[in-house]
Amino acid sequence: ALPISAHEIVGVIPADDAWPGVEVFTPLAPNPDAWRDDQRLEAVARLAAGVTLDEARTDMVAIAAQLSDEYPDSNDGWGASVRPAREWLVGERLTTLGGLLLVAVGLFLLMACASISNLLVARSSARIREMGVRSALGASRSRIASQPLPEPGLISTVGVLLALILADRGLALVKAFGPGDIARLGQASLDPGALAVGLVAAVLTVGVAALAPVFLLTRSTDSTVLRSGSRTGSTEGQRLRSALVVAQFALAVTVVTGAGLLTRSFGELMSVDIGFDASTVVAYAVRLPADRFDQRDRAEYMERLQAELLAIPGVRAAGSTTAPPFSSMRPSNFVARSDQEPDRQQDFLPVSWRAVTPGYFEAAGVPVLAGRTFRREDMGERGQRIQNPAVVIDRTLADQLFPGEDPVGRLVTWFLPGGQQCEIIGVVATARDERLDQEPRPRIYRPVTFTSWDQPAVLVRTEGDPTELIPLLREATLRVDGSTPAIDPAVLSEDVRETVAWPRFSMQVLGLFGLVALLLAALGIYGVTAFSVARRRREIGVRMALGAEPSGVHWMVVRRALRLAVGGITVGLAAAVLLAGFLGTVLYGVSRTDPVTYLGVPLVAGAVALAATWIPARRAVRLDPREALVEE
């Protein structure tokens, strides 16, 4: 005979990251004994031919309204939400991050265009006299305009090859460090369509950048160039190059400000007090199927397991709960003060709830503020119906239901008017164990015998390194029941880190973009300043020969560069205010106009500009006046 828990394999489907962590699917059949108010299931449906999403949504809303009328005790006030599978899988956070990345990529393209244009304009300015000679000797404007074109072609070719290498390595890093709940992230690859778009963008960027020097050369190749000497090269294209530097700094400041806001937000998120220490807690699940365990069996199993775990040297406390901390399982219900019980469920207070064993609060590290926590007698005996069963509430719920009063010994009504009345035996601290970026919901704790949850989570608080005890925890779990192994034991702090995977990922990506943007801006202002010093060698030599102080020459070079940087920073801050509107949904504890960020980023950008102009300025100071005066 087959074991009771055995299943027959009826099919095999391809491995797919659309269901991360799921390897086995079992049938889900209607259960007449299940509670109608159990709202933990999600339905996936395919639209019939010719049916629109709006039509399906209208039908589901009508069905929900009908169920609300037929079953007011369990369905009153419940509606229906219908959304596309793509939106369900992708989610709002990935959509927001994707939009930010597209904006950042667009800004980078503009910065690349500005950098290349600056480079080509500077080189072309140095050749204006040469092109004047060519024009005077009869060269056509089209011939002259074609002179700088091979260089942009070479730049685009090298850039595309490097981009392919960086894209491949970057995708590997995203797979390794990206949030684990991105659907099908493991199957992501360099799509040919995306590569084609990138190739076209690179060619167009370089092509647009090449137009500036072409315009400069074709406009300046007349006989006046021959009479102007080197002074023409020093002024032609100066305004265009300056405008490009301003644009580079504006784009850099925009991206860096966004990265700064996300970094500040992440810092605020990491400083959130979760209400307990997760670094020494190991959490894992056990599977207790309904065909082998009823509610009382599960409670007895957990008692035996707790005894085995506590016998392990280094284990300080152990307990279990229906919903593990920092998981996607977040059960909800409704409660009200029994002495102020509303007539409608809509007026009850929505709460988070957990069913836990004695020892859970000590294992989780949640402090007891008043009264006591659960004992063995609170669990009840098999078949026993306890009048006014014991519950524990957290401080948030106590403050909302009993402001300024002692809630211990008071009664609350569960779920709906006339529902089960429960006695509060204790108040514990509020545990932020669902999402760090949201305020914790008020919570009520019930004994583990309250529910028939078939996969409880076990929490074990240890002394020393918790990873060393994981093998012993596995062995102890199998000793209690050989068919219930410990499922995926891990240190709870890893789950805490996973909850901030999205903010950390967003911060890292935009931060990397910001560093590259600052680097490009620094290279741009360095190139312009160096070129300006080279073209003004004769002027600088004259100034120094007439007695100009080196500090004055140094400040003259730096002042012009900083003026460009300040202009770019000002424009960038204005653009950053607009960009911050996209960050409103992903920021935590930080305003979109955070003064620290908006003061710090200009200082950093100014320091980068100052550092980038320092070397060209030093070269100007060290210039030998005699050499400069004899140059053409």
XYZ file of C-alpha atoms in Angstrom:
632
model
C 0.000 0.000 0.000
C 1.129 3.511 -0.773
C 1.806 5.914 2.107
C -1.044 8.239 2.931
C 0.940 11.281 1.760
C 2.004 9.748 -1.587
C 0.890 11.371 -4.855
C 0.783 9.941 -8.359
C 2.690 11.933 -10.974
C 0.318 12.629 -13.869
C 2.402 15.090 -15.877
C 5.614 17.046 -16.254
C 5.774 20.716 -17.277
C 8.830 22.723 -18.338
C 10.876 24.348 -15.601
C 9.791 27.983 -15.501
C 10.859 30.955 -13.424
C 7.315 32.311 -13.588
C 6.671 30.321 -10.389
C 9.922 30.798 -8.436
C 10.516 28.139 -5.810
C 7.601 25.946 -6.981
C 8.554 22.471 -8.176
C 5.406 20.421 -7.493
C 1.757 21.246 -8.241
C -1.064 19.398 -6.459
C -4.819 19.528 -7.156
C -6.946 22.111 -5.371
C -10.467 20.796 -4.865
C -13.437 22.562 -3.217
C -13.635 21.842 0.496
C -17.113 22.221 2.033
C -15.544 22.342 5.502
C -13.332 25.326 4.698
C -14.236 28.748 6.016
C -15.863 31.044 3.496
C -13.910 33.998 4.864
C -10.560 32.453 3.927
C -9.303 34.992 1.387
C -5.831 33.590 0.726
C -6.364 32.165 -2.782
C -5.575 33.908 -6.061
C -7.206 32.880 -9.329
C -5.548 32.817 -12.744
C -7.878 32.784 -15.771
C -7.615 33.093 -19.534
C -10.108 35.379 -21.236
C -12.534 33.755 -23.647
C -12.304 34.685 -27.302
C -13.727 38.145 -27.943
C -14.012 39.065 -24.240
C -12.255 42.227 -23.089
C -10.642 42.807 -19.722
C -13.260 45.434 -18.824
C -16.073 42.976 -19.559
C -14.431 40.333 -17.366
C -13.936 42.886 -14.586
C -17.617 43.891 -14.783
C -18.718 40.247 -14.522
C -16.449 39.577 -11.528
C -17.673 42.679 -9.697
C -21.277 41.545 -10.261
C -20.461 38.049 -8.934
C -18.771 39.533 -5.863
C -21.822 41.714 -5.190
C -24.128 38.697 -5.491
C -21.976 36.661 -3.068
C -21.992 39.593 -0.671
C -25.797 39.530 -0.654
C -26.045 35.729 -0.333
C -23.340 35.307 2.321
C -23.175 38.532 4.346
C -21.341 36.850 7.230
C -18.293 36.042 5.106
C -18.513 38.082 1.891
C -20.058 41.353 3.028
C -18.104 44.257 1.558
C -15.731 42.103 -0.489
C -15.244 43.090 -4.132
C -13.206 41.710 -7.018
C -10.038 42.891 -8.759
C -9.167 41.825 -12.294
C -5.870 42.808 -13.876
C -3.659 41.538 -16.711
C -1.205 38.760 -15.911
C 1.670 40.937 -17.136
C 0.800 43.607 -14.566
C 0.437 40.946 -11.879
C 3.824 39.393 -12.674
C 5.733 42.603 -13.317
C 4.223 44.700 -10.549
C 4.312 48.403 -9.820
C 7.864 48.461 -8.465
C 9.445 46.943 -11.570
C 7.352 49.237 -13.767
C 8.546 52.282 -11.815
C 12.159 51.131 -11.854
C 11.940 50.345 -15.564
C 10.658 53.841 -16.259
C 13.470 55.362 -14.215
C 16.047 53.278 -16.061
C 14.627 54.306 -19.422
C 14.856 57.952 -18.379
C 18.408 57.398 -17.139
C 19.409 55.633 -20.361
C 17.962 58.514 -22.351
C 19.966 60.969 -20.260
C 23.087 58.903 -20.804
C 22.556 58.977 -24.556
C 22.301 62.754 -24.407
C 25.454 62.911 -22.275
C 27.293 60.655 -24.700
C 26.154 62.873 -27.538
C 27.393 65.946 -25.680
C 30.755 64.324 -24.847
C 31.395 63.199 -28.396
C 30.294 66.550 -29.799
C 32.614 68.320 -27.382
C 35.500 66.130 -28.417
C 34.858 66.529 -32.136
C 34.195 70.264 -31.885
C 37.444 70.753 -29.989
C 39.413 68.775 -32.571
C 37.657 70.496 -35.445
C 38.305 73.934 -33.946
C 42.001 73.152 -34.045
C 41.684 72.432 -37.771
C 39.773 75.583 -38.751
C 42.906 77.245 -40.108
C 43.704 74.094 -42.085
C 40.176 74.026 -43.496
C 40.481 77.713 -44.387
C 43.542 76.930 -46.440
C 41.700 74.035 -48.136
C 38.770 76.320 -48.903
C 41.054 79.011 -50.309
C 42.690 76.411 -52.546
C 39.284 75.473 -54.002
C 37.985 72.620 -51.812
C 34.199 72.408 -51.823
C 32.139 72.671 -48.629
C 30.929 69.069 -49.004
C 34.530 67.932 -49.255
C 35.445 69.881 -46.141
C 32.377 68.633 -44.249
C 33.326 65.020 -44.972
C 36.759 65.380 -43.340
C 35.652 64.691 -39.718
C 33.194 61.887 -40.547
C 35.545 58.838 -40.373
C 36.370 59.617 -36.752
C 32.724 59.403 -35.532
C 32.342 56.148 -37.463
C 35.312 54.649 -35.646
C 33.984 55.891 -32.311
C 30.569 54.321 -32.891
C 32.102 50.984 -33.934
C 34.332 50.750 -30.870
C 31.499 51.949 -28.637
C 29.083 49.316 -29.892
C 31.619 46.517 -29.344
C 32.332 47.688 -25.805
C 28.602 48.102 -25.132
C 27.932 44.489 -26.136
C 30.566 43.260 -23.696
C 29.319 45.485 -20.879
C 25.671 44.554 -21.558
C 26.482 40.848 -21.294
C 28.408 41.304 -18.031
C 25.813 43.727 -16.681
C 22.994 41.280 -17.323
C 24.887 38.607 -15.406
C 25.206 40.998 -12.443
C 21.500 41.839 -12.573
C 20.632 38.128 -12.479
C 22.961 37.610 -9.535
C 21.954 40.610 -7.430
C 18.477 41.515 -8.683
C 15.388 40.934 -6.507
C 14.341 37.293 -6.489
C 10.658 38.052 -7.099
C 11.167 39.411 -10.632
C 9.293 36.925 -12.785
C 11.518 34.967 -15.197
C 14.607 36.979 -14.349
C 16.714 33.845 -14.749
C 15.624 33.555 -18.382
C 16.563 37.116 -19.282
C 18.940 37.373 -22.232
C 20.262 39.924 -24.691
C 17.250 40.214 -26.949
C 18.090 40.786 -30.643
C 15.445 43.489 -30.841
C 16.934 45.319 -27.858
C 20.415 44.999 -29.358
C 19.141 46.419 -32.637
C 17.595 49.386 -30.830
C 20.868 49.970 -28.966
C 22.851 49.765 -32.192
C 20.599 52.280 -33.940
C 20.718 54.572 -30.886
C 24.524 54.448 -30.822
C 24.834 55.239 -34.532
C 22.300 58.061 -34.320
C 23.969 59.466 -31.197
C 27.365 59.632 -32.859
C 25.763 60.919 -36.058
C 24.030 63.750 -34.240
C 27.210 64.516 -32.326
C 29.137 64.745 -35.610
C 26.804 67.445 -36.939
C 28.243 70.083 -34.595
C 31.826 70.000 -35.948
C 30.529 69.731 -39.522
C 28.481 72.888 -38.968
C 31.455 74.626 -37.395
C 33.813 73.769 -40.245
C 31.441 74.619 -43.092
C 30.567 77.954 -41.442
C 34.150 78.973 -40.799
C 36.031 78.032 -43.958
C 36.444 81.380 -45.661
C 39.363 83.718 -46.268
C 38.895 85.478 -42.931
C 40.219 82.385 -41.195
C 43.569 82.837 -42.882
C 43.890 86.364 -41.484
C 42.783 85.531 -37.946
C 45.598 83.202 -37.035
C 45.216 81.151 -33.918
C 42.782 83.580 -32.349
C 39.934 82.341 -34.569
C 40.387 78.812 -33.338
C 40.176 80.079 -29.799
C 36.730 81.615 -30.239
C 35.009 79.448 -32.864
C 32.753 76.902 -31.259
C 33.369 78.256 -27.771
C 29.699 78.867 -27.068
C 28.703 75.467 -28.384
C 31.313 73.685 -26.286
C 30.262 75.631 -23.210
C 26.619 74.757 -23.805
C 27.543 71.070 -24.087
C 29.417 71.172 -20.774
C 26.442 72.848 -19.089
C 24.172 70.126 -20.499
C 26.500 67.388 -19.249
C 26.532 68.727 -15.719
C 22.793 69.262 -15.784
C 22.218 65.633 -16.779
C 24.754 64.359 -14.251
C 23.197 66.347 -11.395
C 19.741 65.081 -12.375
C 20.784 61.432 -12.216
C 22.945 61.830 -9.105
C 20.126 63.611 -7.268
C 17.803 60.694 -8.015
C 20.469 58.282 -6.785
C 20.972 60.426 -3.694
C 17.269 60.364 -2.863
C 17.193 56.573 -3.235
C 20.327 56.234 -1.101
C 18.830 58.386 1.629
C 15.622 56.385 1.415
C 17.517 53.107 1.689
C 19.409 54.412 4.704
C 16.143 55.337 6.403
C 14.744 51.907 5.568
C 17.736 50.072 7.012
C 17.503 52.106 10.223
C 13.903 51.015 10.847
C 13.466 49.208 14.156
C 11.752 45.900 13.319
C 10.977 45.272 16.979
C 13.208 42.220 17.441
C 16.663 40.831 16.681
C 16.599 38.593 13.596
C 20.342 37.907 13.365
C 20.277 34.861 15.685
C 16.948 33.355 14.598
C 16.621 30.393 12.243
C 13.283 30.019 10.477
C 11.991 27.062 8.517
C 8.675 25.448 7.580
C 7.178 21.998 8.204
C 4.430 20.423 6.159
C 1.539 18.981 8.247
C -1.096 17.868 5.700
C -4.751 17.763 6.671
C -5.085 14.035 5.881
C -2.693 13.271 8.748
C -3.020 16.203 11.169
C -6.046 17.959 12.543
C -5.808 21.154 14.574
C -5.087 19.349 17.831
C -2.579 17.017 16.158
C -0.665 19.996 14.858
C -0.540 21.579 18.310
C 0.730 18.328 19.826
C 3.304 17.941 17.062
C 4.585 21.459 17.699
C 4.855 20.693 21.431
C 7.032 17.654 20.707
C 9.103 19.556 18.183
C 9.644 22.442 20.586
C 10.879 20.021 23.247
C 13.339 18.436 20.788
C 14.637 21.809 19.662
C 15.094 23.147 23.191
C 17.189 20.075 24.025
C 19.819 21.165 21.474
C 22.756 22.999 23.105
C 22.782 26.587 21.923
C 18.995 26.879 21.407
C 17.470 29.542 23.643
C 13.837 29.466 22.547
C 11.580 27.890 19.914
C 8.053 28.492 18.688
C 5.916 28.420 15.575
C 3.509 30.662 13.703
C 1.108 30.340 10.808
C 2.743 33.142 8.808
C 6.541 33.402 8.834
C 8.033 36.878 9.230
C 8.861 38.783 6.032
C 6.974 36.385 3.793
C 4.262 37.097 1.238
C 1.705 35.467 3.556
C -0.043 38.294 5.403
C -3.401 37.067 6.757
C -5.966 39.706 7.706
C -9.276 39.848 9.534
C -11.435 42.253 11.559
C -11.861 42.947 15.277
C -13.758 45.392 17.471
C -14.122 46.167 21.152
C -16.899 43.979 22.479
C -18.265 46.770 24.670
C -18.411 49.069 21.613
C -19.275 46.499 18.976
C -20.454 48.114 15.694
C -23.536 46.888 13.869
C -21.685 46.469 10.557
C -18.494 44.634 9.707
C -17.374 47.627 7.652
C -16.952 49.485 10.947
C -14.712 46.793 12.442
C -10.969 47.467 12.522
C -8.962 45.548 9.882
C -6.024 43.777 11.510
C -3.175 41.453 10.760
C -3.349 38.170 12.665
C -1.130 35.213 13.504
C -1.771 31.887 15.218
C 1.234 31.014 17.384
C 2.448 28.492 19.931
C 3.685 29.145 23.467
C 7.306 30.166 23.108
C 6.828 32.047 19.846
C 7.265 35.520 21.337
C 10.463 34.532 23.102
C 11.790 32.876 19.938
C 10.908 35.865 17.767
C 12.261 38.268 20.393
C 9.030 40.280 20.660
C 8.949 41.891 24.133
C 5.910 41.490 26.396
C 4.655 44.892 27.550
C 1.706 43.902 29.728
C 0.008 40.730 30.961
C 1.346 37.419 29.680
C 1.622 35.292 26.561
C 0.094 31.888 25.785
C 0.431 28.855 28.029
C -0.344 25.217 27.503
C -3.842 25.565 28.973
C -4.720 28.296 26.471
C -4.470 25.736 23.677
C -7.403 23.701 24.977
C -7.913 19.941 24.898
C -9.132 17.871 21.986
C -12.795 18.575 21.370
C -12.886 21.304 24.013
C -14.610 24.567 23.153
C -13.157 27.439 25.121
C -15.411 30.326 25.941
C -13.714 33.663 25.329
C -10.432 32.134 24.067
C -7.249 33.971 24.927
C -5.634 36.398 22.520
C -2.570 38.632 22.633
C -2.544 42.013 20.905
C 0.289 44.326 19.962
C 0.794 47.888 21.119
C -0.558 49.361 17.862
C -3.882 47.550 18.237
C -4.036 48.380 21.942
C -3.566 52.084 21.217
C -6.302 52.056 18.579
C -8.908 50.011 20.463
C -8.123 51.044 24.038
C -6.405 54.449 23.965
C -5.170 55.359 27.424
C -6.724 52.192 28.947
C -5.357 48.863 30.143
C -6.590 46.255 27.608
C -5.587 43.174 29.642
C -8.716 41.277 30.663
C -10.943 43.101 28.150
C -12.903 41.416 25.353
C -12.690 41.895 21.584
C -15.091 40.533 18.966
C -13.598 38.563 16.099
C -14.536 39.063 12.445
C -18.113 40.431 12.428
C -20.985 41.590 14.702
C -22.023 38.762 17.000
C -18.773 36.916 16.309
C -16.535 35.096 18.749
C -15.514 37.125 21.769
C -11.887 36.754 22.874
C -10.160 37.774 26.094
C -6.976 39.806 25.892
C -4.345 38.230 28.141
C -1.338 40.305 27.105
C 0.121 43.130 25.067
C 3.390 42.787 23.136
C 5.561 45.227 21.206
C 4.704 45.978 17.611
C 6.729 43.761 15.266
C 7.474 45.188 11.825
C 7.759 41.768 10.193
C 5.809 42.222 6.951
C 7.306 45.138 5.009
C 9.876 47.597 6.255
C 8.664 50.342 3.936
C 5.127 50.376 5.340
C 3.765 51.162 8.758
C 2.891 47.920 10.575
C -0.761 46.978 10.682
C -2.386 46.422 14.103
C -2.096 42.754 15.004
C -3.828 40.134 17.097
C -2.257 36.785 18.036
C -4.354 33.646 18.604
C -3.418 30.150 19.842
C -2.139 27.757 17.186
C -5.180 25.511 17.737
C -7.341 28.280 16.317
C -6.510 27.443 12.704
C -5.886 24.417 10.492
C -2.901 25.963 8.712
C -0.983 23.020 7.288
C 2.472 24.584 6.847
C 3.494 26.449 9.997
C 6.810 28.248 10.284
C 9.204 27.302 13.075
C 11.388 29.983 14.674
C 14.438 29.031 16.736
C 16.498 31.606 18.639
C 20.095 30.529 19.104
C 23.293 31.541 20.837
C 26.342 32.177 18.681
C 26.375 31.488 14.949
C 22.890 30.229 13.981
C 24.093 28.621 10.736
C 26.098 26.064 12.720
C 22.915 24.741 14.326
C 20.948 24.235 11.095
C 22.084 20.575 10.639
C 21.068 19.827 14.241
C 17.685 21.479 13.688
C 17.104 19.293 10.634
C 17.939 16.156 12.619
C 15.689 17.132 15.527
C 12.762 17.785 13.169
C 13.109 14.342 11.566
C 13.252 12.692 14.986
C 9.785 14.041 15.780
C 8.306 12.727 12.499
C 10.393 11.195 9.747
C 7.950 12.376 7.065
C 8.122 16.074 8.036
C 11.573 17.435 7.210
C 12.650 21.003 7.890
C 11.881 22.973 4.725
C 14.466 25.567 3.673
C 15.963 26.543 7.055
C 17.732 29.918 6.936
C 18.721 32.749 9.225
C 15.829 35.195 9.524
C 18.074 38.185 8.845
C 18.396 36.904 5.255
C 14.650 37.363 4.880
C 15.010 40.876 6.276
C 17.602 41.650 3.610
C 15.314 40.203 0.963
C 12.561 42.632 1.934
C 14.830 45.536 0.999
C 16.091 43.887 -2.212
C 14.078 46.249 -4.382
C 15.168 49.506 -2.695
C 18.767 48.268 -2.618
C 18.643 47.265 -6.288
C 17.127 50.603 -7.322
C 19.725 52.499 -5.313
C 22.621 50.495 -6.757
C 21.484 50.845 -10.367
C 20.773 54.562 -10.239
C 23.864 55.130 -8.096
C 26.039 53.431 -10.714
C 24.411 55.542 -13.400
C 25.095 58.645 -11.320
C 28.787 57.827 -10.900
C 29.173 57.278 -14.638
C 27.306 60.511 -15.316
C 29.626 62.462 -13.003
C 32.621 60.862 -14.671
C 31.376 61.893 -18.116
C 30.705 65.417 -16.918
C 34.165 65.604 -15.350
C 35.774 64.405 -18.581
C 33.739 66.942 -20.512
C 34.763 69.935 -18.419
C 38.351 68.678 -18.290
C 38.464 68.460 -22.078
C 36.984 71.910 -22.582
C 39.295 73.481 -20.010
C 42.381 71.758 -21.377
C 41.498 72.810 -24.914
C 40.845 76.364 -23.777
C 44.244 76.533 -22.073
C 45.947 75.133 -25.159
C 44.268 77.677 -27.452
C 45.026 80.578 -25.087
C 48.700 79.829 -24.588
C 49.741 83.085 -26.289
C 47.298 85.142 -24.206
C 48.382 83.460 -20.985
C 52.020 83.982 -21.915
C 51.423 87.686 -22.467
C 49.626 87.996 -19.121
C 52.449 86.283 -17.263
C 55.105 88.284 -19.113
C 53.347 91.474 -18.000
C 53.538 90.328 -14.384
C 50.323 88.392 -13.779
C 50.425 86.351 -10.585
C 50.250 82.550 -11.032
C 47.334 82.425 -8.595
C 45.455 84.933 -10.719
C 46.051 82.902 -13.893
C 45.040 79.746 -12.076
C 41.810 81.325 -10.836
C 41.085 82.762 -14.299
C 41.072 79.246 -15.794
C 39.156 77.671 -12.920
C 36.600 80.492 -12.710
C 35.419 80.033 -16.277
C 35.070 76.277 -15.832
C 33.217 76.622 -12.541
C 30.855 79.121 -14.133
C 29.863 76.448 -16.632
C 29.529 73.860 -13.869
C 27.327 76.124 -11.741
C 25.061 76.735 -14.732
C 24.733 73.004 -15.318
C 24.140 72.305 -11.631
C 21.366 74.894 -11.499
C 19.600 73.431 -14.522
C 20.153 69.905 -13.205
C 18.557 70.663 -9.852
C 15.477 72.035 -11.586
C 15.266 68.888 -13.720
C 15.838 66.702 -10.656
C 12.756 68.170 -8.985
C 10.729 66.974 -11.968
C 12.421 63.555 -11.980
C 11.727 63.153 -8.260
C 8.024 62.972 -9.108
C 8.672 59.479 -10.489
C 10.349 58.451 -7.237
C 7.425 59.251 -4.960
C 6.226 55.628 -4.808
C 9.661 54.171 -3.993
C 10.943 56.652 -1.410
C 10.638 55.875 2.292
C 11.126 58.400 5.061
C 12.565 60.967 2.641
C 10.831 63.840 0.909
C 11.159 64.293 -2.848
C 12.678 67.671 -1.994
C 15.017 66.332 0.688
C 17.257 69.290 1.657
C 20.256 67.082 2.502
C 20.284 65.636 -1.016
C 19.643 68.908 -2.771
C 22.468 70.553 -0.832
C 24.907 67.661 -0.957
C 24.698 66.868 -4.682
C 25.687 70.415 -5.845
C 28.647 70.349 -3.461
C 29.790 66.989 -4.840
C 29.288 68.116 -8.441
C 31.172 71.362 -7.741
C 34.037 69.417 -6.175
C 34.168 67.134 -9.224
C 34.266 70.159 -11.540
C 37.009 71.771 -9.459
C 39.079 68.571 -9.488
C 38.602 68.143 -13.241
C 39.865 71.675 -13.973
C 42.769 71.578 -11.542
C 45.257 69.861 -13.881
C 44.632 72.158 -16.892
C 44.823 75.158 -14.565
C 48.171 73.973 -13.167
C 49.465 73.566 -16.698
C 48.513 77.177 -17.433
C 50.388 78.391 -14.350
C 53.536 76.454 -15.305
C 53.526 77.818 -18.849
C 56.848 79.428 -19.921
C 55.972 82.946 -21.227
C 58.939 82.943 -23.657
C 57.759 79.765 -25.384
C 54.168 81.048 -25.629
C 55.182 84.399 -27.106
C 57.172 82.915 -29.995
C 54.387 80.491 -31.041
C 52.085 81.242 -34.008
